[in-house]
Amino acid sequence: MIILESVSEIRRVLKDTPGSIGFVPTMGALHMGHEALIKKSKIDNDVTVVSIFVNPAQFNDLKDFKSYPDTFKEDVEKLKNLGVDFIFNPKASEIYLEEDNIRVSDIIESKLIEGEKRPGHFDGVLTVVLKLFNILNPDRAYFGEKDFQQLSLVRKMTKSLFLNIEVVSVPTLRDEKGLPFSSRNQKLSSKGLKAAQEVAAIFSQSTSKKDFIDKFKNMKFSHEGIDLEYVEEQWGRILTVYKVEGVRILDNRELKHENSH
Ligand code: PAF
């Protein structure tokens, strides 16, 4: 496994690498959800590249950016064990050039739902994903369904800008209680984790936005300070963010119909 930090180096090495390239973009703090993306890329491609880059442009909250979990050493170990070929780990100055104010946006969807709560977030995501696509030139790129709106926007961008990259999605991976794996879960105390799992359990049983709100209101949680930030129905899915110990937990599921089994 080779770890590279500069744009010119990774471009040079990948240019001489034969076969198809699968790309898994990450911000590190790797968990089972990332592992599922990497395993899929390894099956589909000759070479797998994982980027680890905490993208400053997608954080609308500086505190959130500064406190984003950093587990680089453990991440490298995991990626080695998974048989990843290349890690791309650039500094911010490699990716954002001086006076770089270029941003990619979907002028409607980037501002909806999660985009409404986190202004500029999706512009930052699309911009870095396009930059990484242009640097690495992969055949396929892998995204989790957990960040459903991100996946939808990346698909739209790829289509709109005629990028020759197949966007492959992988279903959300959950722990034994149904809580989706997320880098941010590492910030929860054990009590917080238990409370998050309690919300995840009622979310999994909810048949609509109203049903989830009702269940949430009537729930006696084992922990104080659990807030429902939003719940929306869109794309045939129910999407939510709730906060536990100040940590935002993002989840979505296909909408179940009351008469379906
Ligand atoms: O989903 C993420 O971890 C990030 O939004 C991504 C796609 C790596 C872009 O920074």
PDB file of C-alpha atoms and ligand atoms in Angstrom:
ATOM      1  CA  MET A   1       0.000   0.000   0.000  1.00  0.00           C
ATOM      2  CA  ILE A   2       1.341   3.413  -0.990  1.00  0.00           C
ATOM      3  CA  ILE A   3       0.458   6.656   0.807  1.00  0.00           C
ATOM      4  CA  LEU A   4       0.761   9.814  -1.270  1.00  0.00           C
ATOM      5  CA  GLU A   5       0.156  13.437  -0.330  1.00  0.00           C
ATOM      6  CA  SER A   6       0.702  15.433  -3.467  1.00  0.00           C
ATOM      7  CA  VAL A   7      -1.575  15.851  -6.449  1.00  0.00           C
ATOM      8  CA  SER A   8       1.282  15.538  -8.952  1.00  0.00           C
ATOM      9  CA  GLU A   9       2.599  12.306  -7.370  1.00  0.00           C
ATOM     10  CA  ILE A  10      -0.719  10.460  -7.236  1.00  0.00           C
ATOM     11  CA  ARG A  11      -1.511  11.550 -10.794  1.00  0.00           C
ATOM     12  CA  ARG A  12       1.821  10.290 -12.030  1.00  0.00           C
ATOM     13  CA  VAL A  13       1.515   6.933 -10.259  1.00  0.00           C
ATOM     14  CA  LEU A  14      -2.092   6.308 -11.295  1.00  0.00           C
ATOM     15  CA  LYS A  15      -1.345   7.202 -14.922  1.00  0.00           C
ATOM     16  CA  ASP A  16       1.063   4.252 -15.075  1.00  0.00           C
ATOM     17  CA  THR A  17      -1.258   1.859 -13.209  1.00  0.00           C
ATOM     18  CA  PRO A  18      -2.996  -0.597 -15.533  1.00  0.00           C
ATOM     19  CA  GLY A  19      -6.616  -1.702 -15.060  1.00  0.00           C
ATOM     20  CA  SER A  20      -9.709  -0.108 -13.613  1.00  0.00           C
ATOM     21  CA  ILE A  21      -9.556   2.291 -10.666  1.00  0.00           C
ATOM     22  CA  GLY A  22     -12.118   2.297  -7.851  1.00  0.00           C
ATOM     23  CA  PHE A  23     -12.191   5.341  -5.595  1.00  0.00           C
ATOM     24  CA  VAL A  24     -13.557   5.640  -2.047  1.00  0.00           C
ATOM     25  CA  PRO A  25     -13.534   9.237  -0.757  1.00  0.00           C
ATOM     26  CA  THR A  26     -13.396   9.552   3.044  1.00  0.00           C
ATOM     27  CA  MET A  27     -12.603  12.023   5.767  1.00  0.00           C
ATOM     28  CA  GLY A  28     -10.902   9.309   7.823  1.00  0.00           C
ATOM     29  CA  ALA A  29     -12.119   8.000  11.201  1.00  0.00           C
ATOM     30  CA  LEU A  30     -12.941   4.843   9.277  1.00  0.00           C
ATOM     31  CA  HIS A  31     -15.705   2.481  10.351  1.00  0.00           C
ATOM     32  CA  MET A  32     -17.597  -0.557   9.043  1.00  0.00           C
ATOM     33  CA  GLY A  33     -19.556   1.616   6.588  1.00  0.00           C
ATOM     34  CA  HIS A  34     -16.312   2.652   4.864  1.00  0.00           C
ATOM     35  CA  GLU A  35     -15.139  -0.948   4.930  1.00  0.00           C
ATOM     36  CA  ALA A  36     -18.231  -2.014   2.977  1.00  0.00           C
ATOM     37  CA  LEU A  37     -17.479   0.608   0.283  1.00  0.00           C
ATOM     38  CA  ILE A  38     -13.853  -0.510   0.060  1.00  0.00           C
ATOM     39  CA  LYS A  39     -14.754  -4.198  -0.148  1.00  0.00           C
ATOM     40  CA  LYS A  40     -17.158  -3.445  -3.002  1.00  0.00           C
ATOM     41  CA  SER A  41     -14.502  -1.417  -4.811  1.00  0.00           C
ATOM     42  CA  LYS A  42     -11.997  -4.257  -4.397  1.00  0.00           C
ATOM     43  CA  ILE A  43     -14.456  -6.681  -6.021  1.00  0.00           C
ATOM     44  CA  ASP A  44     -15.291  -4.337  -8.911  1.00  0.00           C
ATOM     45  CA  ASN A  45     -11.839  -2.924  -9.754  1.00  0.00           C
ATOM     46  CA  ASP A  46      -8.189  -3.806 -10.304  1.00  0.00           C
ATOM     47  CA  VAL A  47      -6.943  -0.972  -8.089  1.00  0.00           C
ATOM     48  CA  THR A  48      -8.583   0.772  -5.116  1.00  0.00           C
ATOM     49  CA  VAL A  49      -7.688   4.293  -3.997  1.00  0.00           C
ATOM     50  CA  VAL A  50      -8.978   5.717  -0.707  1.00  0.00           C
ATOM     51  CA  SER A  51      -8.673   9.420   0.027  1.00  0.00           C
ATOM     52  CA  ILE A  52      -8.425  10.674   3.588  1.00  0.00           C
ATOM     53  CA  PHE A  53      -9.080  14.388   3.559  1.00  0.00           C
ATOM     54  CA  VAL A  54     -11.074  16.365   6.112  1.00  0.00           C
ATOM     55  CA  ASN A  55     -12.483  18.899   3.707  1.00  0.00           C
ATOM     56  CA  PRO A  56     -12.665  22.339   5.360  1.00  0.00           C
ATOM     57  CA  ALA A  57     -15.036  23.684   2.687  1.00  0.00           C
ATOM     58  CA  GLN A  58     -17.908  21.414   3.721  1.00  0.00           C
ATOM     59  CA  PHE A  59     -17.972  22.455   7.394  1.00  0.00           C
ATOM     60  CA  ASN A  60     -20.259  25.362   8.098  1.00  0.00           C
ATOM     61  CA  ASP A  61     -19.209  25.181  11.752  1.00  0.00           C
ATOM     62  CA  LEU A  62     -15.520  25.718  12.597  1.00  0.00           C
ATOM     63  CA  LYS A  63     -15.885  23.909  15.932  1.00  0.00           C
ATOM     64  CA  ASP A  64     -17.231  20.831  14.141  1.00  0.00           C
ATOM     65  CA  PHE A  65     -14.275  20.950  11.699  1.00  0.00           C
ATOM     66  CA  LYS A  66     -11.692  21.293  14.469  1.00  0.00           C
ATOM     67  CA  SER A  67     -13.195  18.492  16.548  1.00  0.00           C
ATOM     68  CA  TYR A  68     -13.626  16.040  13.644  1.00  0.00           C
ATOM     69  CA  PRO A  69     -12.143  12.709  14.826  1.00  0.00           C
ATOM     70  CA  ASP A  70      -8.596  12.073  13.604  1.00  0.00           C
ATOM     71  CA  THR A  71      -7.542   8.417  13.732  1.00  0.00           C
ATOM     72  CA  PHE A  72      -5.020   8.434  10.880  1.00  0.00           C
ATOM     73  CA  LYS A  73      -2.713   5.717  12.263  1.00  0.00           C
ATOM     74  CA  GLU A  74      -5.569   3.279  12.890  1.00  0.00           C
ATOM     75  CA  ASP A  75      -7.080   4.161   9.513  1.00  0.00           C
ATOM     76  CA  VAL A  76      -3.836   3.273   7.718  1.00  0.00           C
ATOM     77  CA  GLU A  77      -3.718  -0.068   9.550  1.00  0.00           C
ATOM     78  CA  LYS A  78      -7.334  -0.843   8.571  1.00  0.00           C
ATOM     79  CA  LEU A  79      -6.721   0.077   4.936  1.00  0.00           C
ATOM     80  CA  LYS A  80      -3.609  -2.087   4.814  1.00  0.00           C
ATOM     81  CA  ASN A  81      -5.592  -5.046   6.160  1.00  0.00           C
ATOM     82  CA  LEU A  82      -8.341  -4.442   3.612  1.00  0.00           C
ATOM     83  CA  GLY A  83      -5.796  -4.602   0.788  1.00  0.00           C
ATOM     84  CA  VAL A  84      -6.183  -1.020  -0.423  1.00  0.00           C
ATOM     85  CA  ASP A  85      -3.571  -0.065  -3.043  1.00  0.00           C
ATOM     86  CA  PHE A  86      -3.248   3.702  -2.536  1.00  0.00           C
ATOM     87  CA  ILE A  87      -4.133   6.234   0.136  1.00  0.00           C
ATOM     88  CA  PHE A  88      -4.347   9.833  -1.020  1.00  0.00           C
ATOM     89  CA  ASN A  89      -3.871  12.094   2.025  1.00  0.00           C
ATOM     90  CA  PRO A  90      -3.362  15.652   0.802  1.00  0.00           C
ATOM     91  CA  LYS A  91      -2.954  18.830   2.826  1.00  0.00           C
ATOM     92  CA  ALA A  92      -5.685  21.451   2.368  1.00  0.00           C
ATOM     93  CA  SER A  93      -3.228  23.659   0.436  1.00  0.00           C
ATOM     94  CA  GLU A  94      -2.841  20.890  -2.197  1.00  0.00           C
ATOM     95  CA  ILE A  95      -6.578  20.825  -2.844  1.00  0.00           C
ATOM     96  CA  TYR A  96      -7.543  24.487  -2.378  1.00  0.00           C
ATOM     97  CA  LEU A  97      -5.175  26.749  -4.248  1.00  0.00           C
ATOM     98  CA  GLU A  98      -4.573  30.327  -3.147  1.00  0.00           C
ATOM     99  CA  GLU A  99      -7.645  32.503  -3.585  1.00  0.00           C
ATOM    100  CA  ASP A 100      -9.598  29.457  -4.668  1.00  0.00           C
ATOM    101  CA  ASN A 101     -13.211  30.588  -4.526  1.00  0.00           C
ATOM    102  CA  ILE A 102     -14.550  28.154  -7.087  1.00  0.00           C
ATOM    103  CA  ARG A 103     -17.516  26.154  -5.791  1.00  0.00           C
ATOM    104  CA  VAL A 104     -19.805  23.582  -7.404  1.00  0.00           C
ATOM    105  CA  SER A 105     -23.480  23.832  -6.542  1.00  0.00           C
ATOM    106  CA  ASP A 106     -26.878  22.483  -7.396  1.00  0.00           C
ATOM    107  CA  ILE A 107     -28.640  25.809  -7.114  1.00  0.00           C
ATOM    108  CA  ILE A 108     -31.814  24.153  -5.803  1.00  0.00           C
ATOM    109  CA  GLU A 109     -31.069  20.843  -4.086  1.00  0.00           C
ATOM    110  CA  SER A 110     -27.868  22.006  -2.363  1.00  0.00           C
ATOM    111  CA  LYS A 111     -30.045  24.326  -0.288  1.00  0.00           C
ATOM    112  CA  LEU A 112     -32.724  21.825   0.735  1.00  0.00           C
ATOM    113  CA  ILE A 113     -33.097  19.589   3.810  1.00  0.00           C
ATOM    114  CA  GLU A 114     -29.532  19.009   5.109  1.00  0.00           C
ATOM    115  CA  GLY A 115     -28.379  21.921   2.928  1.00  0.00           C
ATOM    116  CA  GLU A 116     -30.865  24.236   4.614  1.00  0.00           C
ATOM    117  CA  LYS A 117     -29.485  23.322   8.054  1.00  0.00           C
ATOM    118  CA  ARG A 118     -25.854  23.490   6.932  1.00  0.00           C
ATOM    119  CA  PRO A 119     -25.528  26.379   4.473  1.00  0.00           C
ATOM    120  CA  GLY A 120     -22.698  25.818   1.995  1.00  0.00           C
ATOM    121  CA  HIS A 121     -22.159  22.193   3.099  1.00  0.00           C
ATOM    122  CA  PHE A 122     -23.097  20.558  -0.192  1.00  0.00           C
ATOM    123  CA  ASP A 123     -21.218  23.146  -2.256  1.00  0.00           C
ATOM    124  CA  GLY A 124     -18.135  22.113  -0.276  1.00  0.00           C
ATOM    125  CA  VAL A 125     -18.886  18.416  -0.795  1.00  0.00           C
ATOM    126  CA  LEU A 126     -19.493  18.691  -4.553  1.00  0.00           C
ATOM    127  CA  THR A 127     -16.425  20.887  -5.007  1.00  0.00           C
ATOM    128  CA  VAL A 128     -14.065  18.483  -3.244  1.00  0.00           C
ATOM    129  CA  VAL A 129     -15.588  15.424  -4.919  1.00  0.00           C
ATOM    130  CA  LEU A 130     -15.137  16.998  -8.356  1.00  0.00           C
ATOM    131  CA  LYS A 131     -11.551  18.002  -7.518  1.00  0.00           C
ATOM    132  CA  LEU A 132     -10.785  14.447  -6.318  1.00  0.00           C
ATOM    133  CA  PHE A 133     -12.455  12.939  -9.394  1.00  0.00           C
ATOM    134  CA  ASN A 134     -10.320  15.168 -11.628  1.00  0.00           C
ATOM    135  CA  ILE A 135      -7.123  14.319  -9.763  1.00  0.00           C
ATOM    136  CA  LEU A 136      -7.649  10.550  -9.576  1.00  0.00           C
ATOM    137  CA  ASN A 137      -9.667   9.964 -12.716  1.00  0.00           C
ATOM    138  CA  PRO A 138     -11.327   6.792 -11.370  1.00  0.00           C
ATOM    139  CA  ASP A 139     -13.595   4.436 -13.310  1.00  0.00           C
ATOM    140  CA  ARG A 140     -15.947   4.001 -10.346  1.00  0.00           C
ATOM    141  CA  ALA A 141     -16.551   5.930  -7.127  1.00  0.00           C
ATOM    142  CA  TYR A 142     -18.273   4.568  -4.015  1.00  0.00           C
ATOM    143  CA  PHE A 143     -20.703   6.387  -1.715  1.00  0.00           C
ATOM    144  CA  GLY A 144     -22.890   5.195   1.140  1.00  0.00           C
ATOM    145  CA  GLU A 145     -26.683   5.522   1.129  1.00  0.00           C
ATOM    146  CA  LYS A 146     -26.430   6.885   4.665  1.00  0.00           C
ATOM    147  CA  ASP A 147     -25.650  10.340   3.247  1.00  0.00           C
ATOM    148  CA  PHE A 148     -28.544  10.035   0.839  1.00  0.00           C
ATOM    149  CA  GLN A 149     -28.703  13.662  -0.250  1.00  0.00           C
ATOM    150  CA  GLN A 150     -24.940  13.701  -0.818  1.00  0.00           C
ATOM    151  CA  LEU A 151     -25.290  10.586  -2.981  1.00  0.00           C
ATOM    152  CA  SER A 152     -28.145  12.154  -4.944  1.00  0.00           C
ATOM    153  CA  LEU A 153     -26.156  15.357  -5.547  1.00  0.00           C
ATOM    154  CA  VAL A 154     -22.972  13.519  -6.576  1.00  0.00           C
ATOM    155  CA  ARG A 155     -25.008  11.473  -9.070  1.00  0.00           C
ATOM    156  CA  LYS A 156     -26.578  14.648 -10.456  1.00  0.00           C
ATOM    157  CA  MET A 157     -23.215  16.404 -10.737  1.00  0.00           C
ATOM    158  CA  THR A 158     -21.639  13.425 -12.500  1.00  0.00           C
ATOM    159  CA  LYS A 159     -24.475  13.345 -15.020  1.00  0.00           C
ATOM    160  CA  SER A 160     -24.692  17.108 -15.524  1.00  0.00           C
ATOM    161  CA  LEU A 161     -20.949  17.577 -16.059  1.00  0.00           C
ATOM    162  CA  PHE A 162     -20.658  14.482 -18.310  1.00  0.00           C
ATOM    163  CA  LEU A 163     -18.095  12.838 -16.049  1.00  0.00           C
ATOM    164  CA  ASN A 164     -17.050   9.424 -17.223  1.00  0.00           C
ATOM    165  CA  ILE A 165     -17.324   7.881 -13.751  1.00  0.00           C
ATOM    166  CA  GLU A 166     -19.792   5.315 -12.484  1.00  0.00           C
ATOM    167  CA  VAL A 167     -21.201   6.292  -9.083  1.00  0.00           C
ATOM    168  CA  VAL A 168     -21.845   3.131  -7.071  1.00  0.00           C
ATOM    169  CA  SER A 169     -23.915   3.234  -3.892  1.00  0.00           C
ATOM    170  CA  VAL A 170     -23.822   0.830  -0.973  1.00  0.00           C
ATOM    171  CA  PRO A 171     -26.654   0.388   1.592  1.00  0.00           C
ATOM    172  CA  THR A 172     -26.209   1.864   5.067  1.00  0.00           C
ATOM    173  CA  LEU A 173     -24.369  -0.359   7.508  1.00  0.00           C
ATOM    174  CA  ARG A 174     -25.837  -0.487  11.012  1.00  0.00           C
ATOM    175  CA  ASP A 175     -24.701  -1.798  14.379  1.00  0.00           C
ATOM    176  CA  GLU A 176     -26.600  -4.617  16.093  1.00  0.00           C
ATOM    177  CA  LYS A 177     -29.133  -2.089  17.446  1.00  0.00           C
ATOM    178  CA  GLY A 178     -29.778  -0.474  14.073  1.00  0.00           C
ATOM    179  CA  LEU A 179     -27.696   2.695  14.550  1.00  0.00           C
ATOM    180  CA  PRO A 180     -25.895   3.624  11.329  1.00  0.00           C
ATOM    181  CA  PHE A 181     -22.100   3.558  11.549  1.00  0.00           C
ATOM    182  CA  SER A 182     -20.680   7.070  11.395  1.00  0.00           C
ATOM    183  CA  SER A 183     -17.340   8.703  12.204  1.00  0.00           C
ATOM    184  CA  ARG A 184     -19.201  11.061  14.525  1.00  0.00           C
ATOM    185  CA  ASN A 185     -20.453   8.158  16.711  1.00  0.00           C
ATOM    186  CA  GLN A 186     -16.911   8.086  18.141  1.00  0.00           C
ATOM    187  CA  LYS A 187     -17.712  11.339  19.939  1.00  0.00           C
ATOM    188  CA  LEU A 188     -20.561   9.757  21.955  1.00  0.00           C
ATOM    189  CA  SER A 189     -20.189   8.549  25.533  1.00  0.00           C
ATOM    190  CA  SER A 190     -21.470   5.019  26.213  1.00  0.00           C
ATOM    191  CA  LYS A 191     -24.706   6.513  27.603  1.00  0.00           C
ATOM    192  CA  GLY A 192     -25.000   8.711  24.515  1.00  0.00           C
ATOM    193  CA  LEU A 193     -24.468   5.730  22.235  1.00  0.00           C
ATOM    194  CA  LYS A 194     -27.248   3.823  24.024  1.00  0.00           C
ATOM    195  CA  ALA A 195     -29.623   6.786  23.640  1.00  0.00           C
ATOM    196  CA  ALA A 196     -28.752   7.117  19.938  1.00  0.00           C
ATOM    197  CA  GLN A 197     -29.575   3.426  19.524  1.00  0.00           C
ATOM    198  CA  GLU A 198     -32.941   4.014  21.208  1.00  0.00           C
ATOM    199  CA  VAL A 199     -33.776   6.714  18.648  1.00  0.00           C
ATOM    200  CA  ALA A 200     -32.528   4.480  15.813  1.00  0.00           C
ATOM    201  CA  ALA A 201     -34.897   1.741  17.002  1.00  0.00           C
ATOM    202  CA  ILE A 202     -37.994   3.962  16.853  1.00  0.00           C
ATOM    203  CA  PHE A 203     -36.816   5.449  13.540  1.00  0.00           C
ATOM    204  CA  SER A 204     -36.662   1.966  12.039  1.00  0.00           C
ATOM    205  CA  GLN A 205     -40.286   1.322  13.057  1.00  0.00           C
ATOM    206  CA  SER A 206     -41.664   4.648  11.787  1.00  0.00           C
ATOM    207  CA  THR A 207     -43.904   4.607   8.748  1.00  0.00           C
ATOM    208  CA  SER A 208     -44.028   8.383   8.120  1.00  0.00           C
ATOM    209  CA  LYS A 209     -42.683  11.734   9.268  1.00  0.00           C
ATOM    210  CA  LYS A 210     -45.704  12.194  11.545  1.00  0.00           C
ATOM    211  CA  ASP A 211     -45.384   8.692  12.960  1.00  0.00           C
ATOM    212  CA  PHE A 212     -41.691   9.264  13.814  1.00  0.00           C
ATOM    213  CA  ILE A 213     -42.402  12.654  15.429  1.00  0.00           C
ATOM    214  CA  ASP A 214     -45.209  11.098  17.534  1.00  0.00           C
ATOM    215  CA  LYS A 215     -43.030   8.157  18.589  1.00  0.00           C
ATOM    216  CA  PHE A 216     -40.141  10.517  19.394  1.00  0.00           C
ATOM    217  CA  LYS A 217     -42.346  12.758  21.560  1.00  0.00           C
ATOM    218  CA  ASN A 218     -43.762   9.801  23.513  1.00  0.00           C
ATOM    219  CA  MET A 219     -40.419   8.090  24.015  1.00  0.00           C
ATOM    220  CA  LYS A 220     -38.839   8.017  27.488  1.00  0.00           C
ATOM    221  CA  PHE A 221     -35.129   8.141  26.637  1.00  0.00           C
ATOM    222  CA  SER A 222     -32.453   6.882  29.033  1.00  0.00           C
ATOM    223  CA  HIS A 223     -30.494  10.124  28.564  1.00  0.00           C
ATOM    224  CA  GLU A 224     -31.185  13.876  28.719  1.00  0.00           C
ATOM    225  CA  GLY A 225     -30.809  16.357  25.880  1.00  0.00           C
ATOM    226  CA  ILE A 226     -31.852  14.400  22.809  1.00  0.00           C
ATOM    227  CA  ASP A 227     -33.159  16.741  20.117  1.00  0.00           C
ATOM    228  CA  LEU A 228     -34.881  16.022  16.866  1.00  0.00           C
ATOM    229  CA  GLU A 229     -33.369  18.519  14.402  1.00  0.00           C
ATOM    230  CA  TYR A 230     -35.494  17.547  11.423  1.00  0.00           C
ATOM    231  CA  VAL A 231     -37.408  14.780   9.760  1.00  0.00           C
ATOM    232  CA  GLU A 232     -38.421  14.970   6.100  1.00  0.00           C
ATOM    233  CA  GLU A 233     -39.963  12.769   3.453  1.00  0.00           C
ATOM    234  CA  GLN A 234     -38.252  12.956   0.084  1.00  0.00           C
ATOM    235  CA  TRP A 235     -37.211  10.581  -2.746  1.00  0.00           C
ATOM    236  CA  GLY A 236     -39.544   7.913  -1.273  1.00  0.00           C
ATOM    237  CA  ARG A 237     -37.463   8.014   1.891  1.00  0.00           C
ATOM    238  CA  ILE A 238     -37.741   9.324   5.415  1.00  0.00           C
ATOM    239  CA  LEU A 239     -34.684  11.378   6.346  1.00  0.00           C
ATOM    240  CA  THR A 240     -33.728  12.634   9.779  1.00  0.00           C
ATOM    241  CA  VAL A 241     -31.084  14.288  11.910  1.00  0.00           C
ATOM    242  CA  TYR A 242     -31.238  14.015  15.681  1.00  0.00           C
ATOM    243  CA  LYS A 243     -28.728  15.248  18.182  1.00  0.00           C
ATOM    244  CA  VAL A 244     -27.326  13.296  21.124  1.00  0.00           C
ATOM    245  CA  GLU A 245     -24.770  15.018  23.375  1.00  0.00           C
ATOM    246  CA  GLY A 246     -24.564  17.691  20.684  1.00  0.00           C
ATOM    247  CA  VAL A 247     -23.526  15.102  18.052  1.00  0.00           C
ATOM    248  CA  ARG A 248     -25.598  15.198  14.860  1.00  0.00           C
ATOM    249  CA  ILE A 249     -26.794  11.744  13.831  1.00  0.00           C
ATOM    250  CA  LEU A 250     -27.950  11.491  10.246  1.00  0.00           C
ATOM    251  CA  ASP A 251     -30.121   8.635   9.049  1.00  0.00           C
ATOM    252  CA  ASN A 252     -32.591   7.730   6.322  1.00  0.00           C
ATOM    253  CA  ARG A 253     -34.652   4.744   5.282  1.00  0.00           C
ATOM    254  CA  GLU A 254     -36.956   3.778   2.484  1.00  0.00           C
ATOM    255  CA  LEU A 255     -40.519   4.752   3.425  1.00  0.00           C
ATOM    256  CA  LYS A 256     -42.434   1.683   4.481  1.00  0.00           C
ATOM    257  CA  HIS A 257     -46.104   1.643   3.658  1.00  0.00           C
ATOM    258  CA  GLU A 258     -48.410   0.774   6.531  1.00  0.00           C
ATOM    259  CA  ASN A 259     -49.886  -2.166   4.599  1.00  0.00           C
ATOM    260  CA  SER A 260     -46.521  -3.485   3.363  1.00  0.00           C
ATOM    261  CA  HIS A 261     -44.739  -6.365   5.108  1.00  0.00           C
TER     262      HIS A 261
HETATM  263  O1  PAF B   1     -19.037  11.509   3.067  1.00  0.00           O
HETATM  264  C1  PAF B   1     -17.921  12.013   3.342  1.00  0.00           C
HETATM  265  O2  PAF B   1     -17.156  11.486   4.132  1.00  0.00           O
HETATM  266  C2  PAF B   1     -17.517  13.316   2.680  1.00  0.00           C
HETATM  267  O3  PAF B   1     -18.602  14.154   2.503  1.00  0.00           O
HETATM  268  C3  PAF B   1     -16.750  13.120   1.362  1.00  0.00           C
HETATM  269  C4  PAF B   1     -17.611  12.438   0.309  1.00  0.00           C
HETATM  270  C5  PAF B   1     -15.506  12.291   1.617  1.00  0.00           C
HETATM  271  C6  PAF B   1     -16.321  14.467   0.787  1.00  0.00           C
HETATM  272  O4  PAF B   1     -15.471  15.152   1.661  1.00  0.00           O
END
